[in-house]
């Protein structure tokens, strides 16, 4: 039950000489301020079990001591592991806030260069980052020390008004406000004493470049274009966000060629990178980055694709696996709200949906966030040509008045990649809640885009003949249906073993066969192979598995 070595979430403490309570509390605080974990008292650093002293063998007493000496109190679960030498195991939960010892020490866990863990002090900037990750602090809404409204650039304020007026999602009501009223409405300023002071969001959006360099040194971005090892573009930015975002998007355009996809008598221009998805990716990088740490937003285009990186990992509750289903939330709500009302970001807070749609609508590979970690969010969009036949299929569905939602596109993409799978396999591949996924698949079956076979747990899905035929892949469709027929004996025998018997009507319903003769044919083959035995003849006949 005791691990063999220390990790970021596992700490060993020797108790040969009675361990001080302050050391135990320090380790609990460090674990709680990180990912939570387990503290073992009576285990050496190399994993040797030497046992805890009698003073540390009472779980109730240890848990009470930890709660009394932590602020806010940490509720741990303590137990004595009775082996040759008793060990005190303390299970530490991950805190939803910043935890300190009763004497004011704040610590966290980290991995040293040799790969072993240690507990170290948590510095002020790390506290801000931690609270931001937990959704307890909006860093962008805080007033900036030493900043005044003179640090705002009138030209950037004019740019903001222009964006509101020209952007499709801009909040037109903002145009009727005076400059001071507009700044307060967007929370670009906040009241400090008897005067308005710029917030971090305000400086980031409309601050002067020299003021940003002086007051917000963490604000920096770079745009790069690489062809092989040759650098075609390398532009650094220390200007306010509105200018930076517009300029980066404008610089991407010459490197974003358009392909014409013929749909009937018309042709549809299809850019290499969907423009709405590109804008959302860039805006999200600036809107969700961690401005309390050094680093820069990087937008890079190369032969492989488009890469967008920003400092600061996913916040609490968000991961690569639940990006599409998690409740929309961000690290800088004040800044993102301003970007939405200006018209640069998706007003619904579902910009991630736009990024995925930008690939799915053209049959391209899904956006890849797998390189993201605790300190960085990394988005990679692969460079690939559009699937022209898939684009035509979606255009036909739109012409019929059946606009496919994102969930349907995700299911079609998953079936295109995996060929055939059941609900359980689809649930592992797509980020959709189980009940909604089942409903989405059945609606695609009704629309003729997906075909189903089997019933219950044996029910599986594949792209329909209509989809394969549209892409000129009739052979692949036939191959898939043949694979299905190969599985007929396996499915029949599985049903027979579960029920103890099987009839022709059972087989017909299970395999969606056209008539009873086909079902009798499958049962006859299994009988000839010695897998089933016919128990009774006539209309009430049934078969039972042969015991081996």
Coordinates of C-alpha atoms in Angstrom, one line a residue:
X1 CA 0.0 0.0 0.0
X2 CA 3.0 2.3 0.4
X3 CA 4.6 3.7 -2.8
X4 CA 8.3 2.9 -3.5
X5 CA 9.5 6.4 -4.2
X6 CA 8.5 10.1 -3.8
X7 CA 6.7 12.0 -6.5
X8 CA 5.1 15.5 -6.8
X9 CA 2.1 14.1 -4.9
X10 CA 3.9 11.6 -2.6
X11 CA 6.1 12.6 0.3
X12 CA 8.1 10.4 2.8
X13 CA 9.1 11.6 6.2
X14 CA 11.5 9.8 8.6
X15 CA 10.3 9.5 12.2
X16 CA 13.3 7.9 13.8
X17 CA 13.7 11.1 15.8
X18 CA 10.3 12.3 16.7
X19 CA 9.1 14.5 13.8
X20 CA 8.2 18.1 14.7
X21 CA 4.5 19.1 14.2
X22 CA 5.6 22.1 12.2
X23 CA 7.4 19.9 9.6
X24 CA 4.2 17.8 9.2
X25 CA 2.1 20.9 8.8
X26 CA 4.5 22.4 6.2
X27 CA 4.3 19.3 4.0
X28 CA 0.5 19.2 4.3
X29 CA 0.3 22.9 3.2
X30 CA 2.7 22.3 0.3
X31 CA 0.7 19.3 -1.0
X32 CA -2.6 21.1 -0.6
X33 CA -1.4 24.1 -2.5
X34 CA -0.2 21.9 -5.4
X35 CA -2.2 18.8 -6.6
X36 CA -2.9 17.3 -3.2
X37 CA -1.4 13.9 -2.4
X38 CA -0.2 11.5 0.3
X39 CA 2.2 12.1 3.2
X40 CA 3.8 9.0 4.8
X41 CA 5.3 9.4 8.3
X42 CA 7.8 6.6 9.2
X43 CA 9.3 6.1 5.7
X44 CA 12.8 7.1 4.7
X45 CA 13.5 9.1 1.5
X46 CA 14.7 5.9 -0.3
X47 CA 11.4 4.1 0.6
X48 CA 12.7 2.1 3.5
X49 CA 9.9 1.6 6.1
X50 CA 11.2 2.4 9.6
X51 CA 7.9 3.2 11.3
X52 CA 6.3 6.2 13.1
X53 CA 6.8 7.1 16.7
X54 CA 3.9 6.5 19.1
X55 CA 3.1 10.2 19.2
X56 CA 2.2 10.0 15.4
X57 CA 0.1 6.8 15.4
X58 CA -3.3 8.2 16.4
X59 CA -5.1 9.2 13.2
X60 CA -7.7 11.4 15.0
X61 CA -5.1 13.3 16.9
X62 CA -3.0 13.9 13.8
X63 CA -6.0 15.1 11.7
X64 CA -7.0 17.4 14.5
X65 CA -3.5 18.8 14.8
X66 CA -3.3 19.5 11.0
X67 CA -6.7 21.3 11.1
X68 CA -5.8 23.5 14.0
X69 CA -2.5 24.6 12.5
X70 CA -3.6 25.4 8.9
X71 CA -5.5 28.5 7.6
X72 CA -8.0 27.8 6.3
X73 CA -8.2 24.4 8.1
X74 CA -7.2 21.5 5.9
X75 CA -9.4 18.4 6.4
X76 CA -7.1 15.5 6.0
X77 CA -7.8 11.7 6.2
X78 CA -5.3 9.9 8.4
X79 CA -4.9 6.2 9.0
X80 CA -2.3 3.9 10.5
X81 CA -0.9 1.3 8.1
X82 CA -0.2 -1.7 10.3
X83 CA 2.8 -3.5 8.9
X84 CA 6.0 -4.6 10.6
X85 CA 6.6 -1.0 11.5
X86 CA 3.4 1.2 11.7
X87 CA 3.3 4.0 9.2
X88 CA 1.0 7.1 9.5
X89 CA -0.6 7.8 6.2
X90 CA -2.1 11.3 5.7
X91 CA -4.3 11.8 2.6
X92 CA -4.2 15.6 1.7
X93 CA -6.9 17.1 -0.5
X94 CA -6.2 19.7 -3.2
X95 CA -7.1 23.1 -1.8
X96 CA -9.7 25.4 -3.5
X97 CA -7.8 28.4 -2.2
X98 CA -4.4 29.3 -0.8
X99 CA -3.5 27.5 2.4
X100 CA -1.0 28.7 5.0
X101 CA 0.3 27.4 8.2
X102 CA -1.0 29.1 11.4
X103 CA 2.3 31.0 11.6
X104 CA 2.0 32.3 8.1
X105 CA 4.1 30.0 5.9
X106 CA 2.8 29.4 2.4
X107 CA 4.5 26.5 0.5
X108 CA 4.0 24.5 -2.7
X109 CA 5.5 21.4 -4.3
X110 CA 8.0 21.3 -7.2
X111 CA 10.3 18.9 -8.9
X112 CA 14.0 19.5 -8.6
X113 CA 16.5 19.1 -11.5
X114 CA 17.4 15.6 -10.3
X115 CA 13.7 14.5 -10.6
X116 CA 13.0 14.4 -6.8
X117 CA 10.3 16.6 -5.2
X118 CA 10.6 19.3 -2.6
X119 CA 8.5 21.8 -0.8
X120 CA 9.4 25.5 -1.4
X121 CA 7.9 28.9 -0.4
X122 CA 5.2 30.2 -2.7
X123 CA 6.1 33.8 -3.8
X124 CA 3.6 36.6 -4.3
X125 CA 3.4 36.3 -8.1
X126 CA 2.8 32.5 -7.7
X127 CA -0.1 33.2 -5.3
X128 CA -1.8 35.4 -7.9
X129 CA -1.3 32.7 -10.5
X130 CA -2.6 30.0 -8.2
X131 CA -5.8 32.0 -7.4
X132 CA -6.3 32.8 -11.0
X133 CA -6.0 29.1 -11.9
X134 CA -8.6 28.3 -9.3
X135 CA -11.0 31.0 -10.6
X136 CA -10.7 32.9 -7.3
X137 CA -8.9 36.0 -8.7
X138 CA -9.5 38.0 -11.9
X139 CA -6.0 39.4 -12.4
X140 CA -7.1 41.5 -15.3
X141 CA -9.7 43.4 -13.2
X142 CA -7.0 44.6 -10.7
X143 CA -5.9 48.2 -10.7
X144 CA -2.3 48.7 -11.9
X145 CA 0.0 50.3 -9.4
X146 CA 1.4 53.7 -10.5
X147 CA -0.8 53.8 -13.6
X148 CA -3.1 56.7 -14.4
X149 CA -5.6 57.4 -17.2
X150 CA -2.9 59.4 -18.9
X151 CA -1.3 56.0 -19.8
X152 CA -4.3 55.4 -22.1
X153 CA -3.6 56.0 -25.8
X154 CA -6.4 58.1 -27.5
X155 CA -5.6 56.4 -30.8
X156 CA -6.3 53.0 -29.3
X157 CA -9.5 54.2 -27.8
X158 CA -10.5 55.3 -31.3
X159 CA -9.5 51.9 -32.6
X160 CA -11.8 50.3 -30.0
X161 CA -14.8 52.4 -31.1
X162 CA -14.1 51.5 -34.8
X163 CA -14.0 47.8 -33.9
X164 CA -17.3 48.0 -32.0
X165 CA -18.9 49.7 -35.1
X166 CA -17.5 47.4 -37.8
X167 CA -17.4 44.0 -36.0
X168 CA -20.4 41.7 -36.4
X169 CA -20.6 41.0 -32.7
X170 CA -19.8 44.5 -31.4
X171 CA -22.0 46.0 -28.6
X172 CA -23.3 49.1 -30.5
X173 CA -24.7 50.5 -27.2
X174 CA -21.1 51.4 -26.3
X175 CA -20.9 53.9 -29.1
X176 CA -23.4 56.2 -27.3
X177 CA -21.2 56.5 -24.2
X178 CA -18.5 59.2 -23.5
X179 CA -14.9 58.0 -23.3
X180 CA -15.0 57.9 -19.5
X181 CA -18.3 56.1 -19.5
X182 CA -17.1 53.6 -22.1
X183 CA -13.9 52.9 -20.0
X184 CA -16.0 52.2 -16.9
X185 CA -18.6 50.1 -18.8
X186 CA -15.8 47.8 -20.1
X187 CA -14.1 47.8 -16.7
X188 CA -11.0 49.4 -18.3
X189 CA -10.9 51.6 -15.2
X190 CA -11.9 51.0 -11.6
X191 CA -12.6 53.4 -8.7
X192 CA -9.6 53.8 -6.4
X193 CA -10.3 56.4 -3.7
X194 CA -11.7 59.5 -5.4
X195 CA -10.5 58.9 -8.9
X196 CA -10.5 56.3 -11.7
X197 CA -7.5 54.1 -12.1
X198 CA -6.6 51.8 -15.1
X199 CA -7.1 48.1 -14.6
X200 CA -4.8 45.6 -16.2
X201 CA -7.4 44.9 -18.9
X202 CA -7.6 48.6 -19.6
X203 CA -3.8 49.0 -20.1
X204 CA -3.7 45.8 -22.2
X205 CA -6.4 47.0 -24.5
X206 CA -5.8 50.8 -25.0
X207 CA -2.6 51.5 -23.1
X208 CA 0.4 53.4 -24.6
X209 CA 3.2 51.1 -25.8
X210 CA 5.7 52.8 -23.5
X211 CA 3.3 52.5 -20.5
X212 CA 2.8 48.8 -21.2
X213 CA 6.6 48.2 -21.3
X214 CA 7.0 50.0 -18.0
X215 CA 3.9 48.8 -16.1
X216 CA 3.1 45.4 -17.7
X217 CA 6.5 43.8 -18.6
X218 CA 4.9 40.4 -19.0
X219 CA 3.0 41.6 -22.1
X220 CA 4.7 40.4 -25.2
X221 CA 3.9 38.5 -28.4
X222 CA 5.6 37.2 -31.5
X223 CA 4.5 36.2 -35.0
X224 CA 6.8 33.8 -37.0
X225 CA 6.6 32.2 -40.4
X226 CA 9.1 29.4 -41.2
X227 CA 9.7 27.5 -44.4
X228 CA 11.9 24.6 -43.6
X229 CA 14.7 26.3 -41.6
X230 CA 14.3 29.6 -43.4
X231 CA 12.7 32.5 -41.4
X232 CA 10.2 34.3 -43.6
X233 CA 8.7 36.5 -40.9
X234 CA 9.6 37.3 -37.3
X235 CA 7.7 40.2 -35.8
X236 CA 7.7 41.0 -32.1
X237 CA 4.9 43.0 -30.4
X238 CA 4.8 45.1 -27.2
X239 CA 1.8 47.2 -28.3
X240 CA -1.7 47.1 -26.9
X241 CA -3.9 44.1 -27.6
X242 CA -6.3 45.6 -30.1
X243 CA -3.4 46.6 -32.4
X244 CA -1.5 43.4 -31.8
X245 CA -4.5 41.1 -32.6
X246 CA -5.5 43.0 -35.7
X247 CA -1.9 43.1 -37.0
X248 CA -1.2 39.4 -36.4
X249 CA -4.4 38.3 -38.2
X250 CA -3.5 40.7 -41.1
X251 CA 0.0 39.2 -41.3
X252 CA -1.4 35.6 -41.4
X253 CA -3.5 36.3 -44.5
X254 CA -0.8 36.3 -47.2
X255 CA 0.3 32.9 -45.8
X256 CA -3.3 31.5 -45.8
X257 CA -3.9 30.4 -49.4
X258 CA -7.5 29.7 -50.6
X259 CA -8.7 26.5 -52.4
X260 CA -11.8 26.6 -54.6
X261 CA -14.2 23.7 -53.9
X262 CA -16.8 23.2 -56.7
X263 CA -20.3 22.7 -55.4
X264 CA -22.7 22.3 -58.3
X265 CA -22.4 25.3 -60.5
X266 CA -20.8 27.4 -57.8
X267 CA -17.4 27.3 -56.2
X268 CA -16.7 27.8 -52.5
X269 CA -13.5 29.5 -51.4
X270 CA -11.8 27.4 -48.7
X271 CA -8.8 28.9 -46.9
X272 CA -6.0 26.8 -45.5
X273 CA -7.0 28.0 -42.0
X274 CA -10.5 29.0 -41.3
X275 CA -10.5 32.7 -40.6
X276 CA -13.1 32.6 -37.8
X277 CA -11.2 29.8 -36.1
X278 CA -7.9 31.6 -36.6
X279 CA -9.3 34.8 -35.0
X280 CA -10.7 32.9 -32.0
X281 CA -7.4 31.0 -31.5
X282 CA -5.4 34.3 -31.4
X283 CA -7.9 36.1 -29.2
X284 CA -8.1 33.2 -26.8
X285 CA -4.3 33.1 -26.5
X286 CA -4.2 36.8 -25.4
X287 CA -7.5 36.6 -23.3
X288 CA -6.6 33.5 -21.3
X289 CA -2.8 33.9 -20.9
X290 CA -1.3 34.4 -17.4
X291 CA -0.1 38.0 -17.2
X292 CA 1.5 37.4 -13.8
X293 CA 4.4 35.4 -15.3
X294 CA 7.0 36.2 -17.9
X295 CA 6.5 34.7 -21.3
X296 CA 4.9 35.6 -24.7
X297 CA 2.1 34.6 -26.9
X298 CA 3.6 32.9 -30.0
X299 CA 1.8 32.5 -33.3
X300 CA 3.9 30.4 -35.6
X301 CA 3.2 29.1 -39.1
X302 CA 5.5 26.4 -40.7
X303 CA 5.3 23.5 -43.2
X304 CA 3.5 21.3 -40.6
X305 CA 0.8 23.8 -39.6
X306 CA -0.2 26.6 -37.3
X307 CA 0.9 26.8 -33.7
X308 CA -0.5 29.1 -31.1
X309 CA 1.1 29.1 -27.6
X310 CA 0.3 31.2 -24.6
X311 CA 1.8 31.2 -21.0
X312 CA -0.5 29.8 -18.3
X313 CA -2.0 26.3 -18.3
X314 CA -5.7 25.4 -18.2
X315 CA -7.5 26.7 -15.2
X316 CA -9.1 24.5 -12.5
X317 CA -11.7 22.1 -14.0
X318 CA -10.5 22.5 -17.6
X319 CA -8.4 19.8 -19.4
X320 CA -7.7 18.6 -22.9
X321 CA -10.4 15.9 -22.5
X322 CA -13.3 18.3 -21.6
X323 CA -12.6 21.4 -23.6
X324 CA -15.9 21.2 -25.5
X325 CA -18.2 20.1 -22.7
X326 CA -16.8 22.1 -19.7
X327 CA -18.7 25.2 -18.6
X328 CA -17.1 28.3 -20.3
X329 CA -14.8 30.1 -17.9
X330 CA -11.5 31.9 -18.2
X331 CA -8.5 33.2 -16.3
X332 CA -9.2 36.9 -17.1
X333 CA -13.0 37.3 -17.1
X334 CA -12.8 41.1 -17.2
X335 CA -10.4 41.2 -20.2
X336 CA -12.4 38.5 -22.1
X337 CA -15.7 40.3 -21.5
X338 CA -14.2 43.5 -23.0
X339 CA -12.9 41.6 -26.0
X340 CA -16.4 40.0 -26.5
X341 CA -18.2 43.4 -26.3
X342 CA -15.7 45.0 -28.7
X343 CA -16.5 42.2 -31.2
X344 CA -13.2 40.3 -31.3
X345 CA -14.3 37.2 -29.3
X346 CA -17.3 34.9 -29.5
X347 CA -20.1 36.5 -27.4
X348 CA -21.4 33.1 -26.1
X349 CA -18.0 32.2 -24.6
X350 CA -17.8 29.2 -26.8
X351 CA -14.9 30.3 -29.0
X352 CA -13.4 26.8 -28.7
X353 CA -16.4 25.5 -30.7
X354 CA -15.4 27.9 -33.5
X355 CA -11.9 26.6 -33.5
X356 CA -13.1 23.0 -33.8
X357 CA -15.7 23.9 -36.5
X358 CA -13.0 25.5 -38.5
X359 CA -11.4 22.1 -39.1
X360 CA -14.5 19.9 -39.0
X361 CA -16.4 21.8 -41.7
X362 CA -13.7 21.0 -44.2
X363 CA -13.0 17.5 -43.2
X364 CA -9.6 18.3 -41.8
X365 CA -7.8 16.8 -38.7
X366 CA -9.0 18.1 -35.4
X367 CA -7.2 20.9 -33.5
X368 CA -4.5 19.4 -31.2
X369 CA -4.1 20.7 -27.6
X370 CA -2.1 17.6 -26.4
X371 CA 1.1 19.6 -26.0
X372 CA -0.5 21.8 -23.3
X373 CA 0.8 21.5 -19.7
X374 CA 0.5 23.3 -16.3
X375 CA 2.5 26.3 -17.6
X376 CA 1.4 26.6 -21.2
X377 CA -1.6 26.1 -23.5
X378 CA -0.5 25.0 -26.9
X379 CA -2.9 24.7 -29.9
X380 CA -1.7 23.1 -33.2
X381 CA -3.8 23.1 -36.4
X382 CA -2.4 20.7 -39.0
X383 CA -1.7 22.0 -42.5
X384 CA -4.0 19.9 -44.8
X385 CA -6.1 20.2 -47.8
X386 CA -9.9 20.2 -47.5
X387 CA -11.9 17.0 -48.1
X388 CA -13.8 18.3 -51.1
X389 CA -16.4 15.6 -51.1
X390 CA -17.1 16.1 -47.4
X391 CA -17.6 19.8 -48.0
X392 CA -20.0 19.1 -50.8
X393 CA -21.9 16.7 -48.6
X394 CA -22.3 19.3 -45.9
X395 CA -23.4 21.8 -48.5
X396 CA -26.1 19.4 -49.7
X397 CA -27.3 19.0 -46.0
X398 CA -27.5 22.8 -45.6
X399 CA -29.5 23.1 -48.8
X400 CA -32.0 20.6 -47.4
X401 CA -32.2 22.9 -44.3
X402 CA -30.3 20.5 -42.1
X403 CA -27.4 22.5 -40.7
X404 CA -25.2 20.0 -38.8
X405 CA -24.3 21.1 -35.2
X406 CA -20.8 20.7 -33.8
X407 CA -21.7 17.4 -32.0
X408 CA -22.8 15.8 -35.3
X409 CA -19.6 16.9 -37.0
X410 CA -17.5 15.4 -34.2
X411 CA -19.3 12.0 -34.5
X412 CA -18.9 12.0 -38.3
X413 CA -15.2 12.7 -37.9
X414 CA -14.8 10.0 -35.3
X415 CA -16.5 7.4 -37.6
X416 CA -14.5 8.5 -40.5
X417 CA -11.3 7.8 -38.6
X418 CA -12.3 4.6 -36.8
X419 CA -14.6 3.2 -39.5
X420 CA -16.9 1.4 -37.0
X421 CA -17.5 1.7 -33.3
X422 CA -20.1 1.6 -30.6
X423 CA -21.3 4.2 -28.2
X424 CA -18.7 3.3 -25.6
X425 CA -15.9 3.7 -28.1
X426 CA -17.3 7.0 -29.5
X427 CA -17.6 8.3 -25.9
X428 CA -13.8 7.8 -25.6
X429 CA -13.2 9.6 -28.9
X430 CA -15.4 12.7 -28.6
X431 CA -16.1 15.2 -25.9
X432 CA -19.9 14.8 -25.7
X433 CA -22.0 13.8 -22.7
X434 CA -23.2 10.2 -22.9
X435 CA -26.9 10.8 -23.3
X436 CA -26.4 13.7 -25.8
X437 CA -24.0 11.5 -27.8
X438 CA -26.5 8.7 -28.1
X439 CA -29.2 11.2 -29.2
X440 CA -26.8 12.7 -31.7
X441 CA -25.9 9.3 -33.3
X442 CA -29.5 8.3 -33.6
X443 CA -30.4 11.6 -35.3
X444 CA -27.5 11.0 -37.8
X445 CA -29.0 7.6 -38.5
X446 CA -32.4 9.2 -39.2
X447 CA -30.7 11.6 -41.5
X448 CA -29.1 8.8 -43.5
X449 CA -25.6 9.8 -42.7
X450 CA -24.8 6.9 -40.3
X451 CA -25.9 3.3 -40.3
X452 CA -26.4 1.1 -37.2
X453 CA -26.2 -2.7 -36.7
X454 CA -26.9 -4.8 -33.7
X455 CA -29.0 -4.1 -30.6
X456 CA -28.2 -3.2 -27.0
X457 CA -24.5 -3.4 -26.1
X458 CA -23.7 -4.9 -29.4
X459 CA -25.0 -2.0 -31.4
X460 CA -22.3 -0.4 -33.6
X461 CA -22.2 2.5 -36.1
X462 CA -20.5 3.3 -39.3
X463 CA -20.8 6.0 -42.0
X464 CA -23.7 5.3 -44.4
X465 CA -23.6 4.2 -48.0
X466 CA -24.7 7.8 -48.8
X467 CA -21.5 9.2 -47.2
X468 CA -19.1 6.7 -48.6
X469 CA -20.7 7.0 -52.1
X470 CA -20.5 10.8 -52.0
X471 CA -16.8 10.5 -51.4
X472 CA -16.3 8.0 -54.2
X473 CA -15.5 5.3 -51.6
X474 CA -18.0 2.6 -52.4
X475 CA -15.3 -0.1 -52.0
X476 CA -14.7 1.1 -48.5
X477 CA -18.4 0.9 -47.7
X478 CA -18.6 -2.7 -49.0
X479 CA -15.5 -3.6 -47.1
X480 CA -17.0 -2.3 -43.9
X481 CA -20.3 -4.2 -44.4
X482 CA -18.3 -7.4 -45.1
X483 CA -16.5 -6.9 -41.9
X484 CA -19.8 -6.7 -40.2
X485 CA -20.9 -10.0 -41.7
X486 CA -17.7 -11.7 -40.5
X487 CA -18.8 -10.7 -36.9
X488 CA -22.2 -12.3 -37.3
X489 CA -21.2 -15.6 -35.7
X490 CA -19.5 -13.9 -32.8
X491 CA -22.5 -11.7 -32.1
X492 CA -25.0 -14.6 -32.3
X493 CA -23.0 -16.8 -30.0
X494 CA -22.6 -13.9 -27.5
X495 CA -26.4 -13.4 -27.4
X496 CA -27.0 -17.2 -27.1
X497 CA -24.7 -17.5 -24.1
X498 CA -26.2 -14.5 -22.4
X499 CA -29.8 -15.7 -22.9
X500 CA -29.1 -19.4 -22.7
X501 CA -30.9 -19.9 -26.0
X502 CA -31.5 -18.0 -29.3
X503 CA -34.2 -18.0 -31.9
X504 CA -34.3 -17.0 -35.6
X505 CA -36.3 -13.9 -34.6
X506 CA -33.6 -13.0 -32.1
X507 CA -31.0 -13.2 -34.8
X508 CA -33.0 -11.2 -37.3
X509 CA -33.5 -8.4 -34.7
X510 CA -29.8 -8.5 -33.6
X511 CA -28.3 -8.3 -37.1
X512 CA -31.0 -6.3 -38.8
X513 CA -31.4 -9.0 -41.4
X514 CA -34.1 -8.5 -44.1
X515 CA -36.0 -11.8 -43.5
X516 CA -36.2 -15.0 -41.5
X517 CA -34.4 -17.1 -44.1
X518 CA -31.2 -15.1 -43.6
X519 CA -31.4 -15.6 -39.9
X520 CA -32.0 -19.4 -40.3
X521 CA -29.0 -19.5 -42.6
X522 CA -26.7 -18.0 -40.0
X523 CA -28.0 -20.4 -37.3
X524 CA -27.6 -23.4 -39.6
X525 CA -23.9 -22.5 -40.2
X526 CA -23.3 -22.4 -36.5
X527 CA -25.1 -25.7 -36.0
X528 CA -23.0 -27.4 -38.7
X529 CA -19.8 -26.0 -37.0
X530 CA -20.8 -27.6 -33.7
X531 CA -21.4 -24.3 -31.9
X532 CA -25.2 -24.6 -31.5
X533 CA -27.7 -27.4 -31.0
X534 CA -31.3 -27.4 -32.3
X535 CA -33.6 -28.2 -29.4
X536 CA -37.0 -28.1 -31.1
X537 CA -38.2 -28.0 -34.7
X538 CA -41.1 -26.0 -36.2
X539 CA -42.2 -22.4 -35.6
X540 CA -41.1 -22.6 -31.9
X541 CA -37.7 -23.9 -32.6
X542 CA -34.6 -22.5 -30.7
X543 CA -30.9 -23.2 -30.4
X544 CA -28.7 -23.5 -27.3
X545 CA -24.9 -23.2 -27.1
X546 CA -22.9 -26.5 -27.2
X547 CA -21.1 -27.0 -23.9
X548 CA -17.4 -27.6 -24.4

